[in-house]
Coordinates of N, CA, C and O in Angstrom, one line a residue:
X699 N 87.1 49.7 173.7 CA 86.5 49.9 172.4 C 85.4 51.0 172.6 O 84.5 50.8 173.4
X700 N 85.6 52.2 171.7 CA 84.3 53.2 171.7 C 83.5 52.5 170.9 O 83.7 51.6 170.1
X701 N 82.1 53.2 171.6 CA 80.3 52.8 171.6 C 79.9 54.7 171.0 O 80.3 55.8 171.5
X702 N 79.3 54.5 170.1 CA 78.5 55.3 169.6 C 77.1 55.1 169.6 O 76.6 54.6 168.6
X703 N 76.5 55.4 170.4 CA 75.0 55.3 169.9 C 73.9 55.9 169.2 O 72.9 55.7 169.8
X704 N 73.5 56.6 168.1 CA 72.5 56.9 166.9 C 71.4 57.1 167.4 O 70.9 56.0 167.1
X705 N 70.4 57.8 168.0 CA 69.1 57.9 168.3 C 68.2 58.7 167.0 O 68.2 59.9 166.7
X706 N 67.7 57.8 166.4 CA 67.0 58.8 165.1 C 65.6 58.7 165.9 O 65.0 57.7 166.4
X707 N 65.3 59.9 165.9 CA 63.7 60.4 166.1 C 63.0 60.8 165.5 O 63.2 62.0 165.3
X708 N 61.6 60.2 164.8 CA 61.3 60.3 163.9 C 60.1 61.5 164.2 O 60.2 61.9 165.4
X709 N 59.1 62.2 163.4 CA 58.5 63.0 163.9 C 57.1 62.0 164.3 O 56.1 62.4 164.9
X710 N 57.1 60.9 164.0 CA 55.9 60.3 165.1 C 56.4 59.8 166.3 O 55.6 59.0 166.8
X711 N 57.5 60.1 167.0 CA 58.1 60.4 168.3 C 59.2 58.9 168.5 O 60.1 58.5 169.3
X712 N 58.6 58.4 167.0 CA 59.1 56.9 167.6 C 60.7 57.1 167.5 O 61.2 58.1 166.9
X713 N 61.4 56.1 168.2 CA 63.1 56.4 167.9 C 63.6 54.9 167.7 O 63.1 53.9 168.3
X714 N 64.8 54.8 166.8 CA 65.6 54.0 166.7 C 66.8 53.9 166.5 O 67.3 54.3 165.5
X715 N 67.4 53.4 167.4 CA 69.2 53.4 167.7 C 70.0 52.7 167.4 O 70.0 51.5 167.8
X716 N 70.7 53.1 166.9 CA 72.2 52.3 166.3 C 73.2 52.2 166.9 O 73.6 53.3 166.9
X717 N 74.0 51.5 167.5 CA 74.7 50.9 168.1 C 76.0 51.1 167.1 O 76.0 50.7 166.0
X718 N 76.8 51.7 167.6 CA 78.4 51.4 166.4 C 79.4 51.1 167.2 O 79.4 51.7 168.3
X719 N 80.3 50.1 166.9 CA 81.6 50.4 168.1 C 83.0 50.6 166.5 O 83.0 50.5 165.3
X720 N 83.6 50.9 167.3 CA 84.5 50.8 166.5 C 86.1 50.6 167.1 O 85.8 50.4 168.3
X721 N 87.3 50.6 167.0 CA 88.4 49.8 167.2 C 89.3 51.1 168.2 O 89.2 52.3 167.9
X722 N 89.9 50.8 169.0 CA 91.1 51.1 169.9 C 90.6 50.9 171.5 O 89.4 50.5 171.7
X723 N 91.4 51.0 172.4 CA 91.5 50.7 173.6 C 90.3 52.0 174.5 O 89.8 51.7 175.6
X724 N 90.1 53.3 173.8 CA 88.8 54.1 174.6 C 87.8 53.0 174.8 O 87.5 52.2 174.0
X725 N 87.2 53.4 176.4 CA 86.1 52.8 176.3 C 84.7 53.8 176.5 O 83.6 53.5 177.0
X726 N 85.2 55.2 175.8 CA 84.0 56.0 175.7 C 82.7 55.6 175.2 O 82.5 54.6 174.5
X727 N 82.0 56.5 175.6 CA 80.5 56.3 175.2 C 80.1 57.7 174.7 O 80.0 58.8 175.3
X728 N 79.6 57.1 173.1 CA 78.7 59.2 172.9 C 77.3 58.5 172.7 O 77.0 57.3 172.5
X729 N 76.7 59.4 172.8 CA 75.0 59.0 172.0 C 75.2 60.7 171.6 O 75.8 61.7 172.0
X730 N 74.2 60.4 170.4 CA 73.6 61.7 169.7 C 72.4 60.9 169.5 O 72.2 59.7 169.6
X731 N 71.5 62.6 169.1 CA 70.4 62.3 168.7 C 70.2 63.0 167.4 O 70.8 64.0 167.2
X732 N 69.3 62.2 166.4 CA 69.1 63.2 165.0 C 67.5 63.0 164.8 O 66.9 61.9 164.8
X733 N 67.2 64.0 164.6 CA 65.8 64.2 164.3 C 65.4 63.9 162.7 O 65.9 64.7 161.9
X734 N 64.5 63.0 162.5 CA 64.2 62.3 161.1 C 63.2 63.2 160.4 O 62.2 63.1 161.1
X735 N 63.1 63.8 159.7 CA 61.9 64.7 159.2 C 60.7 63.5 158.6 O 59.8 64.1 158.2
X736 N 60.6 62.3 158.5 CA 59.7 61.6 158.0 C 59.1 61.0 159.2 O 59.4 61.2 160.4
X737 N 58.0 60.2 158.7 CA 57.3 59.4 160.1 C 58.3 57.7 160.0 O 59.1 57.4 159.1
X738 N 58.1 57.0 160.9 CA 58.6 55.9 160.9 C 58.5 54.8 159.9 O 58.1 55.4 158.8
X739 N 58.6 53.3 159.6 CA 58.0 52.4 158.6 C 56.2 52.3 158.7 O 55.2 52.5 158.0
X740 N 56.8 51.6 160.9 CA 55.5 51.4 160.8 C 54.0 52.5 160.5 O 52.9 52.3 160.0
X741 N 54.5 53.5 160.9 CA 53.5 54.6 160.9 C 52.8 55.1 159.7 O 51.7 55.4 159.5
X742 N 53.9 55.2 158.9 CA 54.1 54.9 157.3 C 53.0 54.2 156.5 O 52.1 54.6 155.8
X743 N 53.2 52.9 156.9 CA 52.4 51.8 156.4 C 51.2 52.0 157.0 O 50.3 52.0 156.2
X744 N 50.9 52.1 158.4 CA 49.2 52.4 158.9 C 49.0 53.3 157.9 O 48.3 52.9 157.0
X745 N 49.4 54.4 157.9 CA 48.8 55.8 157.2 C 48.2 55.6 156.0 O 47.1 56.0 155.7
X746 N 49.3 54.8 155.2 CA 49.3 54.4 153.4 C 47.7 53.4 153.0 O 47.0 53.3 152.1
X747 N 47.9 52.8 154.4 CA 46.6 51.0 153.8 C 45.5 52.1 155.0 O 44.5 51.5 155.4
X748 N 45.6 53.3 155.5 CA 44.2 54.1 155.8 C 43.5 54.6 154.8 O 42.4 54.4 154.3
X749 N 44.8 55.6 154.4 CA 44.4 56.3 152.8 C 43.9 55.3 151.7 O 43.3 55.8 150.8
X750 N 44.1 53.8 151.6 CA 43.6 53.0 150.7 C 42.3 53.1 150.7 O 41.6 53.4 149.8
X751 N 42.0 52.6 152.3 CA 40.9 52.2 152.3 C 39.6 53.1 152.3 O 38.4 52.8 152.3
X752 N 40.4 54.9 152.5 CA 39.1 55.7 152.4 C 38.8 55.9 150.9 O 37.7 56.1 150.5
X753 N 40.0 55.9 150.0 CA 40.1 56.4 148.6 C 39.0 54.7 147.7 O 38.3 54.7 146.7
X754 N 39.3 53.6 148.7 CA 38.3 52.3 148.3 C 36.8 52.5 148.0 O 36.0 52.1 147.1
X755 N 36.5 53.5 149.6 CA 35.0 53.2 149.6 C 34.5 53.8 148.6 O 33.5 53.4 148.1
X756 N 35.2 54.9 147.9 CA 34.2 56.4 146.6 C 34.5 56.0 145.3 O 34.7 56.9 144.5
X757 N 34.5 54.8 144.9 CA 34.5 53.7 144.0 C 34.4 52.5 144.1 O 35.0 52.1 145.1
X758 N 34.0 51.6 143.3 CA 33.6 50.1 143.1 C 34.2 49.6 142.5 O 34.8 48.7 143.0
X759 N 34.5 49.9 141.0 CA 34.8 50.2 139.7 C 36.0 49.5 139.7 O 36.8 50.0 140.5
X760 N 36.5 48.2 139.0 CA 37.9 47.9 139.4 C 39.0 48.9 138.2 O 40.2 48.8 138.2
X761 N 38.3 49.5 137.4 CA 39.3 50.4 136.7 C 39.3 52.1 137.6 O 40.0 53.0 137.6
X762 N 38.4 51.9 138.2 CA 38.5 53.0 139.5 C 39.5 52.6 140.5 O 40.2 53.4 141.0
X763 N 39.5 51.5 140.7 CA 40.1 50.9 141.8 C 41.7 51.3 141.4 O 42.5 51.7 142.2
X764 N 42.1 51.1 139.6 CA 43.1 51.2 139.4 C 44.0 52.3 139.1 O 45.3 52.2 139.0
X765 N 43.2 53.4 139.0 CA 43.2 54.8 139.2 C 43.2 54.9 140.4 O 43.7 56.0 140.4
X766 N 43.0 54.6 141.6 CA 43.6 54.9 143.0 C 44.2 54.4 143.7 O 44.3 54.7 144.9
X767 N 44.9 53.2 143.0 CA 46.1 52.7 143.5 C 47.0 53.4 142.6 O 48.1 53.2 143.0
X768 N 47.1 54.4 141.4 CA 48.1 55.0 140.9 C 48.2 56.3 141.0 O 49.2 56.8 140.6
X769 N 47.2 57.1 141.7 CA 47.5 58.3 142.5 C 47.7 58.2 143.6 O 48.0 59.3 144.1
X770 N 47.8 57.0 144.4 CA 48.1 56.6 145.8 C 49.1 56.5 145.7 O 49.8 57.3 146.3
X771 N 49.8 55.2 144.8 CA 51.4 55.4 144.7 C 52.2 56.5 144.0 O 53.4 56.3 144.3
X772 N 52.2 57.2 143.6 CA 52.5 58.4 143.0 C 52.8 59.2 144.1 O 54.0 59.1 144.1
X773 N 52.6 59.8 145.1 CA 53.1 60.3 145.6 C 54.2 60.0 146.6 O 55.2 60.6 146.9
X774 N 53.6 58.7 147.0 CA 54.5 58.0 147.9 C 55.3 57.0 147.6 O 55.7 56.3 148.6
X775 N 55.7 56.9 146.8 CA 56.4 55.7 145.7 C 57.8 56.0 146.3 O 58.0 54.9 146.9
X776 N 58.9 56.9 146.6 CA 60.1 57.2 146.8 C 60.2 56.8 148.6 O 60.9 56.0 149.2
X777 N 59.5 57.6 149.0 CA 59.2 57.4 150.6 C 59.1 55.8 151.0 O 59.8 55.2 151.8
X778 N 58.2 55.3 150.2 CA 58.1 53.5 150.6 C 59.4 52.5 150.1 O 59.9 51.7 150.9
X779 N 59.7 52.8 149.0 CA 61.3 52.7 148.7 C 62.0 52.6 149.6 O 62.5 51.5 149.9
X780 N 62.4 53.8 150.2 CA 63.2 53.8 151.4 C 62.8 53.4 152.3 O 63.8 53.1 153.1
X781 N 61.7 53.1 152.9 CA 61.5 52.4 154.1 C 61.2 51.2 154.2 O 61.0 50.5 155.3
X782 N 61.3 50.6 152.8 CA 61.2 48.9 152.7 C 62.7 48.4 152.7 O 63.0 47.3 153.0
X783 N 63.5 49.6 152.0 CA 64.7 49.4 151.7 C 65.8 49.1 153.5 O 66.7 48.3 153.8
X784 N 65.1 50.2 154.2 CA 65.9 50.2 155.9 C 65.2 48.8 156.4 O 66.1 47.9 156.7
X785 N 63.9 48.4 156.5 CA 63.7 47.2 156.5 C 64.4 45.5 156.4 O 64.4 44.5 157.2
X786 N 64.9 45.7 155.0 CA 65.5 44.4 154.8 C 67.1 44.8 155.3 O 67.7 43.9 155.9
X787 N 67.7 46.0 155.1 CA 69.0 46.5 155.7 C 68.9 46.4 157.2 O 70.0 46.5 157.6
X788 N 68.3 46.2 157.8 CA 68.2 46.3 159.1 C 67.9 44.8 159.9 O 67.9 44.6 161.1
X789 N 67.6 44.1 158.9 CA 67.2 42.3 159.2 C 68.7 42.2 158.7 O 69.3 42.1 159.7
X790 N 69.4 42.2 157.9 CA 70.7 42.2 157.4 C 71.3 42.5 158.7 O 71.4 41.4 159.3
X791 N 71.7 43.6 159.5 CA 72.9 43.8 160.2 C 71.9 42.8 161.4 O 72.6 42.4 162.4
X792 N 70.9 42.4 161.4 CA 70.6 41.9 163.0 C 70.8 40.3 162.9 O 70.5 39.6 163.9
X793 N 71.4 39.8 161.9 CA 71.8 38.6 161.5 C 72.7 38.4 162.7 O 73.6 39.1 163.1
X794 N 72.3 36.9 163.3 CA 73.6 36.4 164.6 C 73.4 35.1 165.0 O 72.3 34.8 165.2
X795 N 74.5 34.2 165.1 CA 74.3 32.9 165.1 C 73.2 32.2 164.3 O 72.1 32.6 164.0
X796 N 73.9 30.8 164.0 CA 73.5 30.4 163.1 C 71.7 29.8 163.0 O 71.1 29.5 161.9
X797 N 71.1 29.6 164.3 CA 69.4 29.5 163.9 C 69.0 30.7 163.4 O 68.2 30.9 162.5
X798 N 69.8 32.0 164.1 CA 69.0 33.2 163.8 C 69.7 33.8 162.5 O 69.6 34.9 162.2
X799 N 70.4 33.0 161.9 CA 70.8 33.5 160.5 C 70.2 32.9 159.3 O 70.1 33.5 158.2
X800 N 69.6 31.4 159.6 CA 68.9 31.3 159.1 C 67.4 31.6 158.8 O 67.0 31.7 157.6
X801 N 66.5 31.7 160.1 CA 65.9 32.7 160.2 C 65.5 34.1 159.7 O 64.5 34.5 159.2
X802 N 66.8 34.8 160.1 CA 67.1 36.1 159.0 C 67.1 36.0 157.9 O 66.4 36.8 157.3
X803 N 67.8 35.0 157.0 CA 67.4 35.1 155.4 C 66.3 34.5 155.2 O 66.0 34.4 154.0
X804 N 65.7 34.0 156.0 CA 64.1 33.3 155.5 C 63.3 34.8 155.3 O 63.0 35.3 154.2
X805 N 63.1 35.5 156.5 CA 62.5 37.0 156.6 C 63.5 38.1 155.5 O 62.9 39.1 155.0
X806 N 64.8 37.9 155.2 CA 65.0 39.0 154.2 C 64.3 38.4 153.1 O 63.2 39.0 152.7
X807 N 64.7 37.4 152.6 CA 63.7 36.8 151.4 C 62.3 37.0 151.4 O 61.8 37.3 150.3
X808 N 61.5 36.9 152.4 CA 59.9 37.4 152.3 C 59.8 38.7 152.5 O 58.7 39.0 152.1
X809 N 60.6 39.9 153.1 CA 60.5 41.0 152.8 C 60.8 41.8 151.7 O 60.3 42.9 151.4
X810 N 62.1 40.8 150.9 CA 62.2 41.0 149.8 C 61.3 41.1 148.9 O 61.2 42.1 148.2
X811 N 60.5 40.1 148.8 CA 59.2 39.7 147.9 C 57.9 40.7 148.2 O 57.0 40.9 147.4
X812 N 58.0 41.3 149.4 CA 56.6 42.1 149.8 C 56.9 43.2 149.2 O 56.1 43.7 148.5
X813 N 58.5 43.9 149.2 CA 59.0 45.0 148.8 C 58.5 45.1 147.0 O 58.0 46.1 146.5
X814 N 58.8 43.7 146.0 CA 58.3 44.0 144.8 C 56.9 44.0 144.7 O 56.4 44.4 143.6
X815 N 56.2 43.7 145.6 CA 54.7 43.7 145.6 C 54.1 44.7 145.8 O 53.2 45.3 145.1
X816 N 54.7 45.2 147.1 CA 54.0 46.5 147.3 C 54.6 47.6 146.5 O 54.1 48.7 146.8
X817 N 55.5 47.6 145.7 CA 55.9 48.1 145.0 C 55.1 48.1 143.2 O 54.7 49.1 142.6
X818 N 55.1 47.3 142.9 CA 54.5 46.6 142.2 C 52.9 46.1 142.2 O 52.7 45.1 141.5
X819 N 51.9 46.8 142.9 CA 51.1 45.5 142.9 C 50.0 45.4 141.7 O 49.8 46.3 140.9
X820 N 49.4 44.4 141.6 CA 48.4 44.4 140.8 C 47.5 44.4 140.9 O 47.0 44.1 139.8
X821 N 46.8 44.7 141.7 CA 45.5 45.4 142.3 C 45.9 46.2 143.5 O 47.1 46.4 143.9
X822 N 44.6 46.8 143.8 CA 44.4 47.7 145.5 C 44.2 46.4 146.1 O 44.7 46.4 147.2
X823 N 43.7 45.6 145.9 CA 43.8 44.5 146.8 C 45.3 43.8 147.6 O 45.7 43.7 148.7
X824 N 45.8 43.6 146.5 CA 47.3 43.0 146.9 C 47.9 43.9 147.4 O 48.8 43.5 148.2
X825 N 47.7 45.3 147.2 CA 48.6 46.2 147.9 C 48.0 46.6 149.0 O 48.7 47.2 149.8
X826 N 46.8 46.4 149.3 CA 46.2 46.6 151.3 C 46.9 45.2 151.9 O 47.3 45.3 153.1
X827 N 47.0 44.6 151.6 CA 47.6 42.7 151.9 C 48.5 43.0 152.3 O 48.8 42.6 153.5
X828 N 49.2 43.6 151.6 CA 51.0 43.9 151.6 C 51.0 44.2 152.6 O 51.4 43.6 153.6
X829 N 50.2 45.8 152.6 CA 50.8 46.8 154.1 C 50.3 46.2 155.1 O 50.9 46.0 156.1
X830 N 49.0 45.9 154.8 CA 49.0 44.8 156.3 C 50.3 43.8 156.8 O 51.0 44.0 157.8
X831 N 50.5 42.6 155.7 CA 51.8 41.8 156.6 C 53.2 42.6 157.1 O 53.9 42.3 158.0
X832 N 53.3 43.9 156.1 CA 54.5 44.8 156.6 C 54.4 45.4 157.7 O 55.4 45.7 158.4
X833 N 53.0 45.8 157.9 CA 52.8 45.9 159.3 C 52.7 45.2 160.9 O 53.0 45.7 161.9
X834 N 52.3 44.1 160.6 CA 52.4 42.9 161.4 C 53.9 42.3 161.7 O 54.1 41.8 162.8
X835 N 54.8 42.4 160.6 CA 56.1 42.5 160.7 C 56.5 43.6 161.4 O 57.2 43.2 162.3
X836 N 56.4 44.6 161.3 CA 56.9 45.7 162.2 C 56.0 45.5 163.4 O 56.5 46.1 164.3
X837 N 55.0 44.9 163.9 CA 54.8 45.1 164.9 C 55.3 43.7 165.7 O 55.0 43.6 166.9
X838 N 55.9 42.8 165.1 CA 57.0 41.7 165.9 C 58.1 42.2 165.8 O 59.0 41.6 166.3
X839 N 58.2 43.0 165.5 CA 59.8 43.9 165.6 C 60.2 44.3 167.1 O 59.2 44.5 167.9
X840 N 61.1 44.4 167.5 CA 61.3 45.4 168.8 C 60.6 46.3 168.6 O 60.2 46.6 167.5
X841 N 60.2 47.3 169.8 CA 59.1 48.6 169.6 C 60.4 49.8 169.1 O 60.2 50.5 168.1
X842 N 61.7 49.6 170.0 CA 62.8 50.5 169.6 C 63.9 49.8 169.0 O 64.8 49.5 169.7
X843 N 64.2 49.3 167.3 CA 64.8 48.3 167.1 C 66.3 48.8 167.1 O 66.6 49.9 166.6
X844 N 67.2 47.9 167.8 CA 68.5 48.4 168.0 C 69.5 47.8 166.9 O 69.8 46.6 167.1
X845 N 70.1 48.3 165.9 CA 71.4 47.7 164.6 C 72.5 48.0 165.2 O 72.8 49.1 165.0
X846 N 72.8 47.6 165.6 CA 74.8 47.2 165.6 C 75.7 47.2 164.6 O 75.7 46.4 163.7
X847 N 76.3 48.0 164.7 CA 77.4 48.5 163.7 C 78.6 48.1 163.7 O 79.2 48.2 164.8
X848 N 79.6 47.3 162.5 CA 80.6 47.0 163.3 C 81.5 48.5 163.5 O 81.0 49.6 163.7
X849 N 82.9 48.3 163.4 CA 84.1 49.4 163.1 C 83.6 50.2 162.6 O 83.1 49.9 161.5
X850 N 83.4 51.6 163.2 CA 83.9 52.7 162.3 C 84.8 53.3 161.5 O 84.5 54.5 161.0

């Protein structure tokens, strides 16, 4: 069975590899590498709940507050999308036997729920909360997390 391996390298150096096999009797091995023009989830999320908290201190004001959670999200609204979106996609393929499948849908379901939050939130409060647990989650993650692919 050929093995393909995926090395995406992000530009904060971090990398993560995908695993694919797919069907006949080769038992080659390729790896590539692709270079990601974005930074990672986790790096992502430090950067987003930094920028919160400097754009926090030069207001009090909770209608200030709410004006800088909507120029905050505004730029980054599409980018966090996608990386909440590889997130629960990636708890999905790491699903295996049955404690850890259970497991797995307990965490897609609460990542599901952070994704409408931080997507959604209702204060700058709820949304520094967020990126904190999404971060804490990424850092129980493997440091290089590996997805397994089935058939190509």
């Amino acid at each position: 069975m050929p093995t393909f391996v995926t090395h995406e390298m992000y530009t904060c150096s971090h990398i993560v590899e995908t695993v694919h096999r797919g069907f006949g009797i080769d038992s080659g091995f390729r790896l590539e590498w692709i270079p990601v023009q974005s930074t990672c989830p986790l790096c992502f999320f430090k950067s987003l709940l930094d920028n919160s908290y400097e754009l926090e201190l030069e207001d009090d004001d909770d209608e200030d507050r709410r004006r800088i959670l909507k120029h905050l999200m505004h730029p980054y609204k599409q980018q966090l999308t996608k990386h909440l979106q590889v997130l629960v996609d990636n708890k999905r393929c790491a699903l295996s036997g049955i404690r850890g499948r259970y497991s797995g849908f307990k965490q897609i379901r609460m990542l599901e729920k952070l994704s409408r939050m931080a997507l959604k939130p209702k204060s700058l409060g709820e949304f520094q909360a967020t990126l904190q647990v999404l971060i804490n989650f990424q850092k129980g993650e493997p440091r290089y997390p590996t997805r397994e692919q089935g058939p190509l």
